[in-house]
Amino acid sequence: TFTAPVVTSNQTLTFKVVVTDDNGATANDTVEIGVVVNALPTVNAGDSQSGITAGATVNLSASASDNDGTVASYAWTQTGGTSAGTITGSTSANASFIAPVVTSNETLIFQVVVTDDNGATNSATIDIGVLAASTEANMSAITLTVSGTNYTGVISTQNITVAVPFG
């Protein structure tokens, strides 16, 4: 048996065998074996996504091919931004995650690494734009009821102080 070496350019390897019999007579022969470069698989991680809100499910979809074999595996990882936690389906072409809460608009970066049936790998990344969580109240007035008495006031800042008279 023979395991071909990994090569960076196509090569022809020549092997010579010499056989000697019991009487000392010899014979020889050669064989040439062509070793070709294992082409890298091609991979696309999909188009960048933006306007994603916290808590939304984000779908990742890679496409890959291998001109001299088959795609054997996919591996999705997050390489930048606030952690999104678990990537569901991280070892398949199609994966997903739940967008994390971020305090300012942020780009999360995900990478997919594809391996072919001969061990060659290639990768691609995708940017996911996540919007900052809103910190402003979506109301202009508040009503507080204490012991049957209503107190109403206008919200003018994010810090609200309510003074309740007792007496």
mmCIF file of C-alpha atoms in Angstrom:
data_model
loop_
_atom_site.group_PDB
_atom_site.id
_atom_site.type_symbol
_atom_site.label_atom_id
_atom_site.label_comp_id
_atom_site.label_asym_id
_atom_site.label_seq_id
_atom_site.Cartn_x
_atom_site.Cartn_y
_atom_site.Cartn_z
ATOM 1 C CA THR A 1 0.000 0.000 0.000
ATOM 2 C CA PHE A 2 0.989 3.593 -0.530
ATOM 3 C CA THR A 3 -0.273 6.820 1.018
ATOM 4 C CA ALA A 4 0.257 9.771 -1.294
ATOM 5 C CA PRO A 5 1.915 12.818 0.237
ATOM 6 C CA VAL A 6 0.194 16.199 0.368
ATOM 7 C CA VAL A 7 1.597 18.281 -2.479
ATOM 8 C CA THR A 8 1.371 21.949 -3.394
ATOM 9 C CA SER A 9 1.655 21.263 -7.136
ATOM 10 C CA ASN A 10 0.880 18.206 -9.271
ATOM 11 C CA GLN A 11 3.822 15.791 -9.232
ATOM 12 C CA THR A 12 4.830 12.454 -10.686
ATOM 13 C CA LEU A 13 6.529 10.070 -8.283
ATOM 14 C CA THR A 14 8.686 7.261 -9.725
ATOM 15 C CA PHE A 15 9.167 4.010 -7.839
ATOM 16 C CA LYS A 16 11.671 1.326 -8.811
ATOM 17 C CA VAL A 17 11.573 -2.224 -7.573
ATOM 18 C CA VAL A 18 14.523 -4.622 -7.877
ATOM 19 C CA VAL A 19 13.968 -8.338 -7.357
ATOM 20 C CA THR A 20 16.738 -10.885 -6.793
ATOM 21 C CA ASP A 21 16.111 -14.636 -7.019
ATOM 22 C CA ASP A 22 17.895 -17.524 -5.220
ATOM 23 C CA ASN A 23 20.591 -17.693 -7.920
ATOM 24 C CA GLY A 24 21.424 -13.980 -7.745
ATOM 25 C CA ALA A 25 19.668 -13.029 -10.954
ATOM 26 C CA THR A 26 17.973 -9.636 -10.783
ATOM 27 C CA ALA A 27 15.161 -7.892 -12.556
ATOM 28 C CA ASN A 28 13.736 -4.458 -12.063
ATOM 29 C CA ASP A 29 10.802 -2.341 -13.081
ATOM 30 C CA THR A 30 9.553 1.167 -12.462
ATOM 31 C CA VAL A 31 6.125 2.638 -11.984
ATOM 32 C CA GLU A 32 5.066 6.259 -12.072
ATOM 33 C CA ILE A 33 2.272 7.547 -9.869
ATOM 34 C CA GLY A 34 0.753 10.964 -10.416
ATOM 35 C CA VAL A 35 -0.076 12.887 -7.259
ATOM 36 C CA VAL A 36 -2.405 15.831 -7.730
ATOM 37 C CA VAL A 37 -3.120 18.824 -5.510
ATOM 38 C CA ASN A 38 -6.256 18.501 -3.412
ATOM 39 C CA ALA A 39 -8.257 21.581 -4.390
ATOM 40 C CA LEU A 40 -9.740 23.565 -1.510
ATOM 41 C CA PRO A 41 -13.503 23.474 -1.220
ATOM 42 C CA THR A 42 -15.288 26.711 -2.074
ATOM 43 C CA VAL A 43 -17.589 28.201 0.560
ATOM 44 C CA ASN A 44 -19.961 31.145 0.902
ATOM 45 C CA ALA A 45 -21.414 32.109 4.302
ATOM 46 C CA GLY A 46 -24.300 34.074 2.791
ATOM 47 C CA ASP A 47 -25.142 37.757 2.615
ATOM 48 C CA SER A 48 -24.646 40.037 5.600
ATOM 49 C CA GLN A 49 -27.784 40.710 7.647
ATOM 50 C CA SER A 50 -28.729 43.918 9.436
ATOM 51 C CA GLY A 51 -31.536 45.394 11.527
ATOM 52 C CA ILE A 52 -31.725 42.308 13.753
ATOM 53 C CA THR A 53 -33.401 42.860 17.120
ATOM 54 C CA ALA A 54 -32.513 41.174 20.405
ATOM 55 C CA GLY A 55 -34.278 37.849 20.857
ATOM 56 C CA ALA A 56 -34.804 37.278 17.125
ATOM 57 C CA THR A 57 -33.825 33.954 15.608
ATOM 58 C CA VAL A 58 -31.079 34.508 13.045
ATOM 59 C CA ASN A 59 -30.591 31.887 10.332
ATOM 60 C CA LEU A 60 -27.145 31.193 8.905
ATOM 61 C CA SER A 61 -26.896 29.382 5.567
ATOM 62 C CA ALA A 62 -23.642 28.329 3.913
ATOM 63 C CA SER A 63 -23.168 26.920 0.449
ATOM 64 C CA ALA A 64 -20.086 24.877 -0.404
ATOM 65 C CA SER A 65 -18.707 22.642 -3.132
ATOM 66 C CA ASP A 66 -15.531 20.696 -3.864
ATOM 67 C CA ASN A 67 -14.320 20.339 -7.465
ATOM 68 C CA ASP A 68 -12.263 17.205 -6.815
ATOM 69 C CA GLY A 69 -14.336 15.454 -4.168
ATOM 70 C CA THR A 70 -17.146 16.121 -1.733
ATOM 71 C CA VAL A 71 -17.799 18.429 1.201
ATOM 72 C CA ALA A 72 -17.419 16.323 4.338
ATOM 73 C CA SER A 73 -18.265 18.764 7.130
ATOM 74 C CA TYR A 74 -19.326 22.254 8.210
ATOM 75 C CA ALA A 75 -18.405 24.018 11.461
ATOM 76 C CA TRP A 76 -20.005 27.374 12.455
ATOM 77 C CA THR A 77 -18.400 29.495 15.203
ATOM 78 C CA GLN A 78 -18.816 33.070 16.397
ATOM 79 C CA THR A 79 -15.595 35.043 15.946
ATOM 80 C CA GLY A 80 -16.640 38.569 16.958
ATOM 81 C CA GLY A 81 -19.108 40.639 18.949
ATOM 82 C CA THR A 82 -21.242 39.995 22.011
ATOM 83 C CA SER A 83 -21.680 36.270 22.528
ATOM 84 C CA ALA A 84 -24.820 34.833 20.985
ATOM 85 C CA GLY A 85 -24.446 31.657 23.048
ATOM 86 C CA THR A 86 -25.375 28.364 21.443
ATOM 87 C CA ILE A 87 -25.349 28.010 17.674
ATOM 88 C CA THR A 88 -28.012 25.444 16.816
ATOM 89 C CA GLY A 89 -26.963 23.169 13.945
ATOM 90 C CA SER A 90 -23.353 24.358 14.154
ATOM 91 C CA THR A 91 -22.111 21.291 12.222
ATOM 92 C CA SER A 92 -24.439 21.644 9.251
ATOM 93 C CA ALA A 93 -24.761 24.039 6.313
ATOM 94 C CA ASN A 94 -27.781 25.690 7.955
ATOM 95 C CA ALA A 95 -27.460 26.923 11.524
ATOM 96 C CA SER A 96 -29.188 29.489 13.749
ATOM 97 C CA PHE A 97 -28.805 31.475 16.949
ATOM 98 C CA ILE A 98 -30.823 33.879 19.097
ATOM 99 C CA ALA A 99 -29.645 37.499 18.773
ATOM 100 C CA PRO A 100 -28.258 38.738 22.109
ATOM 101 C CA VAL A 101 -29.195 41.983 23.863
ATOM 102 C CA VAL A 102 -26.597 44.642 22.986
ATOM 103 C CA THR A 103 -26.277 48.133 24.501
ATOM 104 C CA SER A 104 -25.253 49.784 21.223
ATOM 105 C CA ASN A 105 -25.654 48.733 17.602
ATOM 106 C CA GLU A 106 -23.144 45.969 17.049
ATOM 107 C CA THR A 107 -21.863 43.669 14.340
ATOM 108 C CA LEU A 108 -21.566 39.994 15.258
ATOM 109 C CA ILE A 109 -19.229 37.935 13.084
ATOM 110 C CA PHE A 110 -19.760 34.259 12.333
ATOM 111 C CA GLN A 111 -17.386 31.945 10.481
ATOM 112 C CA VAL A 112 -18.104 28.663 8.747
ATOM 113 C CA VAL A 113 -15.218 26.261 8.083
ATOM 114 C CA VAL A 114 -15.802 23.619 5.425
ATOM 115 C CA THR A 115 -13.693 20.451 5.179
ATOM 116 C CA ASP A 116 -13.591 18.228 2.093
ATOM 117 C CA ASP A 117 -13.270 14.446 1.918
ATOM 118 C CA ASN A 118 -9.460 14.740 1.662
ATOM 119 C CA GLY A 119 -9.052 17.049 4.673
ATOM 120 C CA ALA A 120 -8.645 20.385 2.866
ATOM 121 C CA THR A 121 -10.410 23.294 4.575
ATOM 122 C CA ASN A 122 -11.658 26.720 3.589
ATOM 123 C CA SER A 123 -13.703 29.316 5.458
ATOM 124 C CA ALA A 124 -15.992 32.293 4.997
ATOM 125 C CA THR A 125 -17.530 34.847 7.364
ATOM 126 C CA ILE A 126 -20.821 36.693 7.636
ATOM 127 C CA ASP A 127 -21.620 39.927 9.488
ATOM 128 C CA ILE A 128 -24.859 40.166 11.470
ATOM 129 C CA GLY A 129 -25.938 43.676 12.504
ATOM 130 C CA VAL A 130 -27.813 43.658 15.820
ATOM 131 C CA LEU A 131 -29.699 46.747 16.980
ATOM 132 C CA ALA A 132 -29.248 48.161 20.483
ATOM 133 C CA ALA A 133 -32.016 47.416 22.940
ATOM 134 C CA SER A 134 -34.264 50.433 23.493
ATOM 135 C CA THR A 135 -33.703 52.145 26.842
ATOM 136 C CA GLU A 136 -36.442 54.764 26.562
ATOM 137 C CA ALA A 137 -39.942 54.239 27.874
ATOM 138 C CA ASN A 138 -42.627 54.233 25.206
ATOM 139 C CA MET A 139 -45.103 56.257 27.256
ATOM 140 C CA SER A 140 -45.566 59.891 28.183
ATOM 141 C CA ALA A 141 -47.490 59.666 31.449
ATOM 142 C CA ILE A 142 -47.801 57.322 34.373
ATOM 143 C CA THR A 143 -50.564 56.732 36.857
ATOM 144 C CA LEU A 144 -49.824 55.317 40.283
ATOM 145 C CA THR A 145 -52.658 54.114 42.500
ATOM 146 C CA VAL A 146 -52.062 53.978 46.261
ATOM 147 C CA SER A 147 -54.914 53.068 48.604
ATOM 148 C CA GLY A 148 -57.542 54.091 46.073
ATOM 149 C CA THR A 149 -55.990 57.517 45.344
ATOM 150 C CA ASN A 150 -54.629 58.161 41.832
ATOM 151 C CA TYR A 151 -51.455 60.180 41.340
ATOM 152 C CA THR A 152 -50.630 61.100 37.727
ATOM 153 C CA GLY A 153 -47.439 62.659 36.384
ATOM 154 C CA VAL A 154 -45.519 63.192 33.160
ATOM 155 C CA ILE A 155 -42.357 61.215 32.508
ATOM 156 C CA SER A 156 -39.647 63.700 31.596
ATOM 157 C CA THR A 157 -36.509 61.559 32.065
ATOM 158 C CA GLN A 158 -35.616 57.925 32.353
ATOM 159 C CA ASN A 159 -35.358 58.317 36.142
ATOM 160 C CA ILE A 160 -38.773 58.538 37.755
ATOM 161 C CA THR A 161 -39.387 59.589 41.326
ATOM 162 C CA VAL A 162 -42.874 59.303 42.753
ATOM 163 C CA ALA A 163 -43.641 61.046 46.037
ATOM 164 C CA VAL A 164 -46.677 59.633 47.829
ATOM 165 C CA PRO A 165 -48.072 61.713 50.706
ATOM 166 C CA PHE A 166 -49.194 59.767 53.760
ATOM 167 C CA GLY A 167 -51.539 61.213 56.135
#
